[in-house]
PDB file of C-alpha atoms in Angstrom:
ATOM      1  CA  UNK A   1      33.176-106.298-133.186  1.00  0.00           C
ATOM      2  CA  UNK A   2      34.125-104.628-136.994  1.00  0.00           C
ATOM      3  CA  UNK A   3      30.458-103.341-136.554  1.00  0.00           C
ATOM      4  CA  UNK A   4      31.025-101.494-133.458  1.00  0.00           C
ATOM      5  CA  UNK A   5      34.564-100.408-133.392  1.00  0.00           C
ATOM      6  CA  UNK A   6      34.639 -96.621-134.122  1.00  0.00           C
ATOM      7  CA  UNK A   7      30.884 -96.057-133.339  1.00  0.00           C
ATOM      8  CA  UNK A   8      29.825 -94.096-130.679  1.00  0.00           C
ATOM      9  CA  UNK A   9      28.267 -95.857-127.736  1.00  0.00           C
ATOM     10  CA  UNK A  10      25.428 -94.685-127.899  1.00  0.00           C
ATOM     11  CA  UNK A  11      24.625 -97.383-130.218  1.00  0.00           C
ATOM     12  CA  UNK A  12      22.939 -99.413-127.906  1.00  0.00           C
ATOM     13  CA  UNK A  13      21.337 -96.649-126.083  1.00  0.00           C
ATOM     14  CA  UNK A  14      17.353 -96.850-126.516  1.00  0.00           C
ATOM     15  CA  UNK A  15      16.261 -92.783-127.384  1.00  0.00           C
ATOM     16  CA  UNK A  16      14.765 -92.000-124.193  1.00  0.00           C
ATOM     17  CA  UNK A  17      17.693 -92.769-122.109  1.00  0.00           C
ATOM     18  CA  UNK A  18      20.407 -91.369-124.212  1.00  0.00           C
ATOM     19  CA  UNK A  19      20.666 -88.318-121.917  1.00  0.00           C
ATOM     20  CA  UNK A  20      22.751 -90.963-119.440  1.00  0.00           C
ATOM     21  CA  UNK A  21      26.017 -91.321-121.294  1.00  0.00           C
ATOM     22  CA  UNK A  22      26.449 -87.786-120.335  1.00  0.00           C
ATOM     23  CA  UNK A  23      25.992 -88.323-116.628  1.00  0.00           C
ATOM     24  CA  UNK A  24      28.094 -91.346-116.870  1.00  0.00           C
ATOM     25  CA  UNK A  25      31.046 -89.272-118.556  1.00  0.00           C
ATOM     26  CA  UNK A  26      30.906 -86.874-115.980  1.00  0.00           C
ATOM     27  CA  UNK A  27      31.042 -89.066-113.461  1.00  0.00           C
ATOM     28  CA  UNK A  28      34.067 -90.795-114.890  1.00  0.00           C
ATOM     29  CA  UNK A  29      36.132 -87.634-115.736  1.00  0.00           C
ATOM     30  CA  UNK A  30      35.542 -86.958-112.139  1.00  0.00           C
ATOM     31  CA  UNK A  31      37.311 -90.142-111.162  1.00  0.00           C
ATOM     32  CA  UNK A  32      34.517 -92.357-110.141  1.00  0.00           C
ATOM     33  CA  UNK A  33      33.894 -95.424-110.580  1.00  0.00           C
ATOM     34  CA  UNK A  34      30.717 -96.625-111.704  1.00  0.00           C
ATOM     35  CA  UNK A  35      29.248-100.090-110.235  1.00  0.00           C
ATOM     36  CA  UNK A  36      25.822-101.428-110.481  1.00  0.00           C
ATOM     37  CA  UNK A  37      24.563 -99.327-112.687  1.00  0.00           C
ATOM     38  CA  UNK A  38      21.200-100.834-113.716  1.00  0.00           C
ATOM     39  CA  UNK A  39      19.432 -99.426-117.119  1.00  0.00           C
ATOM     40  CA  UNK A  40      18.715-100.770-120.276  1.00  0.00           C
ATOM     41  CA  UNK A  41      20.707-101.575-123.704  1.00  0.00           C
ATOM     42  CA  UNK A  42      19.751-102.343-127.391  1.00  0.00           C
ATOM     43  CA  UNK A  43      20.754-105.610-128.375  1.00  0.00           C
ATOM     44  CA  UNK A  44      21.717-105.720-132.541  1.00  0.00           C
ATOM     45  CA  UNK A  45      18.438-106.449-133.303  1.00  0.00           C
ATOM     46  CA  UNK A  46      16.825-103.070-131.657  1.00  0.00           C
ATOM     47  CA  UNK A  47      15.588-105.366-128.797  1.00  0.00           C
ATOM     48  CA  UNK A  48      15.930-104.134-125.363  1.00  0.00           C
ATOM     49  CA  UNK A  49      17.786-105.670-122.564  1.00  0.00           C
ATOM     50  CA  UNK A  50      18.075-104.970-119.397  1.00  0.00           C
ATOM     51  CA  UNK A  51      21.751-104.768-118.000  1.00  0.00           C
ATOM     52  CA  UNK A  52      24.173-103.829-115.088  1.00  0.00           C
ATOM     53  CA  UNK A  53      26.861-101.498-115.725  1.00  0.00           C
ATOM     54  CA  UNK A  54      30.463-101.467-114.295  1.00  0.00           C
ATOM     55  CA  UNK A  55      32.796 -98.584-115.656  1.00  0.00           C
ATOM     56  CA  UNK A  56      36.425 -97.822-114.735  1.00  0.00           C
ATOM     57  CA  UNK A  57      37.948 -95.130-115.616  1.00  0.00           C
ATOM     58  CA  UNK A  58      41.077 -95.759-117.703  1.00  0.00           C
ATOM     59  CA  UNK A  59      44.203 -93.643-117.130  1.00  0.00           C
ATOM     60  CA  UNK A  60      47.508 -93.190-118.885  1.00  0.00           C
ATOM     61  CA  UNK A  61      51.083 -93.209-117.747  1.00  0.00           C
ATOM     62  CA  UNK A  62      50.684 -89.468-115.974  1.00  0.00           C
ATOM     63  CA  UNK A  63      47.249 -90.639-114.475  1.00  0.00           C
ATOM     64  CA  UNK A  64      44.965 -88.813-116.483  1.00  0.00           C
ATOM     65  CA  UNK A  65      41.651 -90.197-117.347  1.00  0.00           C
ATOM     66  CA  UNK A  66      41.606 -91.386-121.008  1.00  0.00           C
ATOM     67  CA  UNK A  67      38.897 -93.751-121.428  1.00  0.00           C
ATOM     68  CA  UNK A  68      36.703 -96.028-119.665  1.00  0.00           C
ATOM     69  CA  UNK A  69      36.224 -99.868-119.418  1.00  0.00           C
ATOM     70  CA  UNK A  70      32.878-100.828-119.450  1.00  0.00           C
ATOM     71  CA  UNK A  71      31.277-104.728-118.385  1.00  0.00           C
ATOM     72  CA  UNK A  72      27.785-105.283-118.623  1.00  0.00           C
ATOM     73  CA  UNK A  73      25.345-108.427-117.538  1.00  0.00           C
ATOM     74  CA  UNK A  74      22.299-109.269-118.777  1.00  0.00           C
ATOM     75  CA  UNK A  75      20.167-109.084-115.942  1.00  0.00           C
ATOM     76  CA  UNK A  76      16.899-110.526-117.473  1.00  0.00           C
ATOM     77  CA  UNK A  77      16.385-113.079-115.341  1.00  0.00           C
ATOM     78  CA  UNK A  78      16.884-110.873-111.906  1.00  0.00           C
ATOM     79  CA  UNK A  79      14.212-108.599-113.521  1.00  0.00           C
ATOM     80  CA  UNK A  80      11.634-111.268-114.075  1.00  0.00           C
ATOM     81  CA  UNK A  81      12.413-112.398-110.722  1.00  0.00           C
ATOM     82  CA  UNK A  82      11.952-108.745-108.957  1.00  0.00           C
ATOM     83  CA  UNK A  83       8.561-108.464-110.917  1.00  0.00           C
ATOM     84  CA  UNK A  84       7.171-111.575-110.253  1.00  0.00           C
ATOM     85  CA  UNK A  85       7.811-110.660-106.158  1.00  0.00           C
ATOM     86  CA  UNK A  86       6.592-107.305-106.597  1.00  0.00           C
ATOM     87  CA  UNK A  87       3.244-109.019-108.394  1.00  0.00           C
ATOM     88  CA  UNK A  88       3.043-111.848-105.440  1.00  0.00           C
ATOM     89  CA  UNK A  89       3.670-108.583-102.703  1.00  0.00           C
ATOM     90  CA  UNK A  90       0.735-106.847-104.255  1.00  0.00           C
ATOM     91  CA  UNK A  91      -1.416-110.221-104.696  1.00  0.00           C
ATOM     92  CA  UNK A  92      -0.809-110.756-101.001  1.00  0.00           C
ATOM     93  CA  UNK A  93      -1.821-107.620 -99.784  1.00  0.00           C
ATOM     94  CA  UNK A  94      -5.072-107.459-101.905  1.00  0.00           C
ATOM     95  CA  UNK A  95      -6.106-110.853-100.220  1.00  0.00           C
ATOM     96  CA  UNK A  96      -5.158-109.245 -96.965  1.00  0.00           C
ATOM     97  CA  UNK A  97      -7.237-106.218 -97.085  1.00  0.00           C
ATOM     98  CA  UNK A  98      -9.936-108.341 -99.106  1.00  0.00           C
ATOM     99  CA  UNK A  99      -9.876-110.707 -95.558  1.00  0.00           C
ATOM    100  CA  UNK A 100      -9.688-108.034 -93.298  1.00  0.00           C
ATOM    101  CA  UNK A 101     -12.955-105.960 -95.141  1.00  0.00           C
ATOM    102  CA  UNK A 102     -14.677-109.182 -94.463  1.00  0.00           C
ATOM    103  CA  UNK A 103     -13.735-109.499 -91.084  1.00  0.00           C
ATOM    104  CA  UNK A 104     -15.145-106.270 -90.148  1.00  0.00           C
ATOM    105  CA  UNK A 105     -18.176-106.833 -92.753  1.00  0.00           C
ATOM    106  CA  UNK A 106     -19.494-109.804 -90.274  1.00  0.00           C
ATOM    107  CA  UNK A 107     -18.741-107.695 -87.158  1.00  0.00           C
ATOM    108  CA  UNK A 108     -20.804-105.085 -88.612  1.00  0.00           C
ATOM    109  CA  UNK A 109     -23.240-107.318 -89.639  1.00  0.00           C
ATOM    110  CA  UNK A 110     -23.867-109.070 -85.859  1.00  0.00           C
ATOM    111  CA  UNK A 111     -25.810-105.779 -84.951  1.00  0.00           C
ATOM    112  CA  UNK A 112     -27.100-104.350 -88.207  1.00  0.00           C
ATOM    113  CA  UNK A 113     -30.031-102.438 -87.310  1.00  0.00           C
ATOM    114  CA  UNK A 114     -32.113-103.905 -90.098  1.00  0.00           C
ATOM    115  CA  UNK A 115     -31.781-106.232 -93.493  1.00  0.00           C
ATOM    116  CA  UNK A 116     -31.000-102.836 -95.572  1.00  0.00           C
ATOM    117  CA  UNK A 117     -28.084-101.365 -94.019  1.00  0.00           C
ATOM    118  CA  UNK A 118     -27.057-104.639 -93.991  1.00  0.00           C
ATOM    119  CA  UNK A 119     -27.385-105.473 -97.370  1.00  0.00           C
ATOM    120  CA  UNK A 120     -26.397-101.846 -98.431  1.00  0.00           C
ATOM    121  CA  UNK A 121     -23.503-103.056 -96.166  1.00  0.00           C
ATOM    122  CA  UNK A 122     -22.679-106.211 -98.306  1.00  0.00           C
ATOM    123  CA  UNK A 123     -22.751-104.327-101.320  1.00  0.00           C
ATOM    124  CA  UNK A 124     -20.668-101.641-100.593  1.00  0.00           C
ATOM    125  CA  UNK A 125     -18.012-103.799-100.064  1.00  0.00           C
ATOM    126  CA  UNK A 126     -18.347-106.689-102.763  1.00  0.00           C
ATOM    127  CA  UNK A 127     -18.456-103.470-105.103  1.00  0.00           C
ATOM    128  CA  UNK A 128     -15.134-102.093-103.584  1.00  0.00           C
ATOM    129  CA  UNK A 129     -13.233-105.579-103.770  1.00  0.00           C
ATOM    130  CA  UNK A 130     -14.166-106.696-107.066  1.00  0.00           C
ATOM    131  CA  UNK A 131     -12.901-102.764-108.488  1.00  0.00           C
ATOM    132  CA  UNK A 132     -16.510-102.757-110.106  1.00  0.00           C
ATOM    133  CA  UNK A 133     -18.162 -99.786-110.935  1.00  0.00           C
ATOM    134  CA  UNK A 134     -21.832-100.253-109.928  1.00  0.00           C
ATOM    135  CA  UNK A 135     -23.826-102.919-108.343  1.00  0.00           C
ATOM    136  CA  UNK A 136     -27.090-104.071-106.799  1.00  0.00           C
ATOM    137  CA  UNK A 137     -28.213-106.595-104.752  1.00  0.00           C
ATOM    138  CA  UNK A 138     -31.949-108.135-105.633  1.00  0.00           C
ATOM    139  CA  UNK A 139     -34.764-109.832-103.563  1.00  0.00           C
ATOM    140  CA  UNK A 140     -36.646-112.729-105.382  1.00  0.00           C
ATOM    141  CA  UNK A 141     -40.368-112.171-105.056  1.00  0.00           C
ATOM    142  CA  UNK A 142     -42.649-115.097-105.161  1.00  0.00           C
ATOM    143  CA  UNK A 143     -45.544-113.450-105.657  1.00  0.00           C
ATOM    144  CA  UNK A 144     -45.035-111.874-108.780  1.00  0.00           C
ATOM    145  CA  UNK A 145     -41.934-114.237-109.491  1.00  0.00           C
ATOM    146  CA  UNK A 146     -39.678-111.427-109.935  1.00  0.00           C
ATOM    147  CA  UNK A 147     -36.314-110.011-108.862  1.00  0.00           C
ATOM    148  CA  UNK A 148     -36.736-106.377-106.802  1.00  0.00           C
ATOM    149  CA  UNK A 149     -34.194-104.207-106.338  1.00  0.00           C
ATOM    150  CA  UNK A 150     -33.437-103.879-102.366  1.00  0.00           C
ATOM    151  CA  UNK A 151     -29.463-101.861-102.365  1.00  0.00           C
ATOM    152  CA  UNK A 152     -27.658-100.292-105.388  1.00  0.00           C
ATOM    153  CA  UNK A 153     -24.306 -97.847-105.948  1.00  0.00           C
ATOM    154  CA  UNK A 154     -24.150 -95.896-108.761  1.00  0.00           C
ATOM    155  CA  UNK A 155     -27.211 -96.462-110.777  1.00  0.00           C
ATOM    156  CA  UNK A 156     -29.505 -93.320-111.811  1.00  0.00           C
ATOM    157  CA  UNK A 157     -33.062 -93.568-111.328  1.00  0.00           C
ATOM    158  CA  UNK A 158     -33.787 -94.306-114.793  1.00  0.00           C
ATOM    159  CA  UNK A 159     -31.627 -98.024-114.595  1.00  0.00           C
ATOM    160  CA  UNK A 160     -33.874 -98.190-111.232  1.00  0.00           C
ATOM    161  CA  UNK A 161     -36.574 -97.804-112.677  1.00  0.00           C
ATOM    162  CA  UNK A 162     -36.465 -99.977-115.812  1.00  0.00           C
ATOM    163  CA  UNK A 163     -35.016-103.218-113.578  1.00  0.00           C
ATOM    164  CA  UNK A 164     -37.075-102.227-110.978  1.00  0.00           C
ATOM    165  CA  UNK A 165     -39.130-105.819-111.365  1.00  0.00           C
ATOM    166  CA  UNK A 166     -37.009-108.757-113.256  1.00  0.00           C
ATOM    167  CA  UNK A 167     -38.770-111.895-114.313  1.00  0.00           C
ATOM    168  CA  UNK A 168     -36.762-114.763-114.586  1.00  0.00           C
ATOM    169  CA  UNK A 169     -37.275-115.219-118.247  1.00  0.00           C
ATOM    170  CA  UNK A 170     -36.141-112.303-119.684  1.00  0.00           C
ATOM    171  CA  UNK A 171     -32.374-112.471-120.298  1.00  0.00           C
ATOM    172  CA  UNK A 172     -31.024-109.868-118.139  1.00  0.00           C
ATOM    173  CA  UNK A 173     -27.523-111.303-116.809  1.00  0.00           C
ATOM    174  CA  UNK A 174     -29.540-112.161-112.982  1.00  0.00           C
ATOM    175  CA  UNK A 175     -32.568-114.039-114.382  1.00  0.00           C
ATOM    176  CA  UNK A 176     -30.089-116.115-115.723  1.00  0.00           C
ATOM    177  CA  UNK A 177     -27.892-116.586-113.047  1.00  0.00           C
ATOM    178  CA  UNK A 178     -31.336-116.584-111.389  1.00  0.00           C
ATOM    179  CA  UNK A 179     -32.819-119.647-113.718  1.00  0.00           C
ATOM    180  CA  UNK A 180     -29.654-121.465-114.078  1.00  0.00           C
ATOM    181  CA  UNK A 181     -29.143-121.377-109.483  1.00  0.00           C
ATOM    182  CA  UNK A 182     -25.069-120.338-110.371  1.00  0.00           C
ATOM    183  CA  UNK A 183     -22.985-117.764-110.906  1.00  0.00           C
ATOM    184  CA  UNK A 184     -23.405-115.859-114.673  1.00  0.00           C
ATOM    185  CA  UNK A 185     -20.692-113.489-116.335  1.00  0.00           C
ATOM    186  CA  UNK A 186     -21.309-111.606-118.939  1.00  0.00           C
ATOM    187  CA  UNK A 187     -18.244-110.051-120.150  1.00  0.00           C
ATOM    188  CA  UNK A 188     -19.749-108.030-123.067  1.00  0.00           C
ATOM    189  CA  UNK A 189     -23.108-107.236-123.007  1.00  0.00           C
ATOM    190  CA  UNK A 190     -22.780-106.016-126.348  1.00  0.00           C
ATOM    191  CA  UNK A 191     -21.737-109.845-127.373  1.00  0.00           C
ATOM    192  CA  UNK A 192     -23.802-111.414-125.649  1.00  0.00           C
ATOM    193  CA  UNK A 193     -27.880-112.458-127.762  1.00  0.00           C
ATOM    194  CA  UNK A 194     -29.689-113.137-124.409  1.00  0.00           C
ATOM    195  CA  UNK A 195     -29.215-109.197-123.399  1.00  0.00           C
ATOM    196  CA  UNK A 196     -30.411-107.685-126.498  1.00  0.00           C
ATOM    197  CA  UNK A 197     -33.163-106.177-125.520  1.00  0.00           C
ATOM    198  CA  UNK A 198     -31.746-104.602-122.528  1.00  0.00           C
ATOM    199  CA  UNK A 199     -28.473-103.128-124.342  1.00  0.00           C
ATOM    200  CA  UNK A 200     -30.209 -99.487-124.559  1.00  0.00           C
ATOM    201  CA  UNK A 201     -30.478 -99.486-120.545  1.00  0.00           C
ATOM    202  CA  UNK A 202     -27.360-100.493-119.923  1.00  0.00           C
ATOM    203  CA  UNK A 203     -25.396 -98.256-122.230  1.00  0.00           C
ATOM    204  CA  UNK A 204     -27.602 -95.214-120.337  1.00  0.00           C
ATOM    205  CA  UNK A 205     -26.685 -96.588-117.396  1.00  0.00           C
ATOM    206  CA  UNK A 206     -22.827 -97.070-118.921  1.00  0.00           C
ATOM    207  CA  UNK A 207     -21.615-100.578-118.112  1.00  0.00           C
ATOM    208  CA  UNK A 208     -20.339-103.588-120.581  1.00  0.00           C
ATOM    209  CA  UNK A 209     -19.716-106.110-118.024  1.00  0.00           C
ATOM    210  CA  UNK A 210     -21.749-107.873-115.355  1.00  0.00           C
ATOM    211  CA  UNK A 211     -21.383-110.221-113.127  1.00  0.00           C
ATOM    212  CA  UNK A 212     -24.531-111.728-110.853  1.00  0.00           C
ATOM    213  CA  UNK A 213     -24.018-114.279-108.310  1.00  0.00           C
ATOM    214  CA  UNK A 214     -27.537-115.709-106.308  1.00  0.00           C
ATOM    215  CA  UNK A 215     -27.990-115.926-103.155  1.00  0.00           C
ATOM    216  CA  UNK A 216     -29.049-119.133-101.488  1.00  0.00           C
ATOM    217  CA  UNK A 217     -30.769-119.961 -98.676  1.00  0.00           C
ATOM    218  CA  UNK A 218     -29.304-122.691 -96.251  1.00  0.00           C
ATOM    219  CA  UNK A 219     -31.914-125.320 -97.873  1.00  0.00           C
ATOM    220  CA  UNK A 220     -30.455-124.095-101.425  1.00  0.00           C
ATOM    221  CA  UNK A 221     -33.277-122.047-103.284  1.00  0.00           C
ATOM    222  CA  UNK A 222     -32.207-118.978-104.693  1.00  0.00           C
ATOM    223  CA  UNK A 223     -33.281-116.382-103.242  1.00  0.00           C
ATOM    224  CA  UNK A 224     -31.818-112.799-104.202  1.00  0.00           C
ATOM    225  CA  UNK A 225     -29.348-111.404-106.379  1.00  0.00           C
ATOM    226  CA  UNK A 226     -25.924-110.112-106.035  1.00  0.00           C
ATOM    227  CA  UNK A 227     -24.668-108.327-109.268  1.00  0.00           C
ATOM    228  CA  UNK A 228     -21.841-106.238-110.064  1.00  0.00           C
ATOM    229  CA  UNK A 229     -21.264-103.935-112.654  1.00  0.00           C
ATOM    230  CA  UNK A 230     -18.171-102.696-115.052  1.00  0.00           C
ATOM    231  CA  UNK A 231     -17.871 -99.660-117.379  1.00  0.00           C
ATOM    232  CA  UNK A 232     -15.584-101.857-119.795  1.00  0.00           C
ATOM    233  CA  UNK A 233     -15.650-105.646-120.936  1.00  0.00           C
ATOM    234  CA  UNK A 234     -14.409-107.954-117.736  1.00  0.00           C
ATOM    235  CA  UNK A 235     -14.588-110.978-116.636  1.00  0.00           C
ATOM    236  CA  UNK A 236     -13.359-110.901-112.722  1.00  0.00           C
ATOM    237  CA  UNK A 237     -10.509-113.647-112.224  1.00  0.00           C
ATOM    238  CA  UNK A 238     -11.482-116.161-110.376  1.00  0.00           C
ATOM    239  CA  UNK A 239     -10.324-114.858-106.902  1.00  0.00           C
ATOM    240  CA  UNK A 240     -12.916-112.143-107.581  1.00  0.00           C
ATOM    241  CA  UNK A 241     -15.215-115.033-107.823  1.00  0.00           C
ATOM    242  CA  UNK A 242     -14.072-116.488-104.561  1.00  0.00           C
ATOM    243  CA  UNK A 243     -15.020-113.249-102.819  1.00  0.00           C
ATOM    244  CA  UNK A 244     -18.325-112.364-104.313  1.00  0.00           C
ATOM    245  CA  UNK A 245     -19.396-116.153-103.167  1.00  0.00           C
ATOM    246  CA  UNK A 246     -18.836-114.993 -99.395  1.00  0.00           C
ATOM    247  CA  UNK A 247     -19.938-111.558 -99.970  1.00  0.00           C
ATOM    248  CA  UNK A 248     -23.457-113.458-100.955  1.00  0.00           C
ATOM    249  CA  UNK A 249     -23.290-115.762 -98.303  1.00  0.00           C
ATOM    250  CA  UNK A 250     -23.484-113.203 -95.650  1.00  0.00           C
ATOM    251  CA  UNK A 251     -26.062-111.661 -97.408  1.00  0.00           C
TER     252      UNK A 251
END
């Protein structure tokens, strides 16, 4: 208390909201009362808090306003509590429209006109779920034992052209999701040995992260590609994960 009694109030006010005290002084010359009044405070420490404000104004003998009383309560906990709903809210409506896009994926799909719209169907949407900013779905040839590009967003003709024919042994992030039968992430391709030699196409092309998933045939063998592509480092969470496995099932 001896550090605080004679000090202006705005003390505990962080800088960027000190332009309150002066709406809050208006409001109790005027009379009002002020309840609820959520913002936030500097503990001693220069931590912020968040609080609720109640102020009364405080009058004298004649009625006049001569001060205020002011109570606030840490509200921390409320906060958390608000944020956390407002995350789950958001979560929940993601998986909603991520259902629903799927829904009307394998409507669509029933009476695709042919296996590339389809595909180019697929794609379009696994891109758009997963927030990624390219992708490209691959057919494996056995004849020349190599992956061939079938449906892409976003690439320029020169990324087309240079994985326009991916053998299995050569590092790329879908010959070794390709080799290995599962799901590869790369979440650097910068960091990552196995993609060394591929690092000048894909900084043309302007990813860092990729993420192929095969696609299997009902007896098991592998046989495509589904691959999507990030300007920065990711790895997608494991709901993303969830998705891109249906997205290459319907494939």
């Amino acid at each position: 208390a001896e550090e605080a009694v004679g000090r202006p109030i705005t003390m505990l006010f962080p800088a960027d909201r000190l332009d309150e005290e002066e709406r809050i002084i208006a409001r109790i010359r005027s009379g009002e009362r002020v309840e609820h009044f959520d913002t936030v405070r500097l503990r001693k420490d220069g931590t912020a808090i968040p609080i609720s404000l109640t102020i009364s104004p405080i009058r004298d003998e004649e009625g006049r306003i001569v001060g205020a009383s002011k109570i606030a309560r840490d509200i921390t906990e409320r906060t958390q509590a608000e944020a956390a709903l407002r995350h789950s809210e958001r979560r929940l409506a993601a998986e909603l429209e991520a259902i629903t896009r799927l829904h009307d994926l394998s409507s669509r799909l029933l009476s695709a006109a042919d296996l590339t719209t389809a595909l180019n169907d697929v794609l379009e949407n696994a891109v758009l779920t997963c927030g990624a900013d390219f992708g490209n779905i691959q057919l494996f040839n056995p004849r020349n034992e190599s992956l061939e590009i079938v449906a892409q967003r976003g690439f320029r003709q020169d990324f087309l052209d240079y994985f326009r024919f991916v053998r299995v042994d050569e590092g790329s992030c879908c010959a070794q999701a390709m080799q290995s039968g599962e799901r590869i992430v790369i979440e650097d391709v910068e960091l990552d040995p196995a993609y060394e030699p591929h690092l000048r196409a894909a900084a043309a092309a302007g990813y860092r992260g990729v993420t192929s998933t095969p696609l299997k045939a009902h007896d098991g063998s592998v046989v495509g590609m589904l691959s999507v592509h990030f300007r920065s480092p990711r790895r997608p969470p494991e709901r993303d994960g969830r998705l891109l496995d249906l997205y290459a099932r319907h494939a």
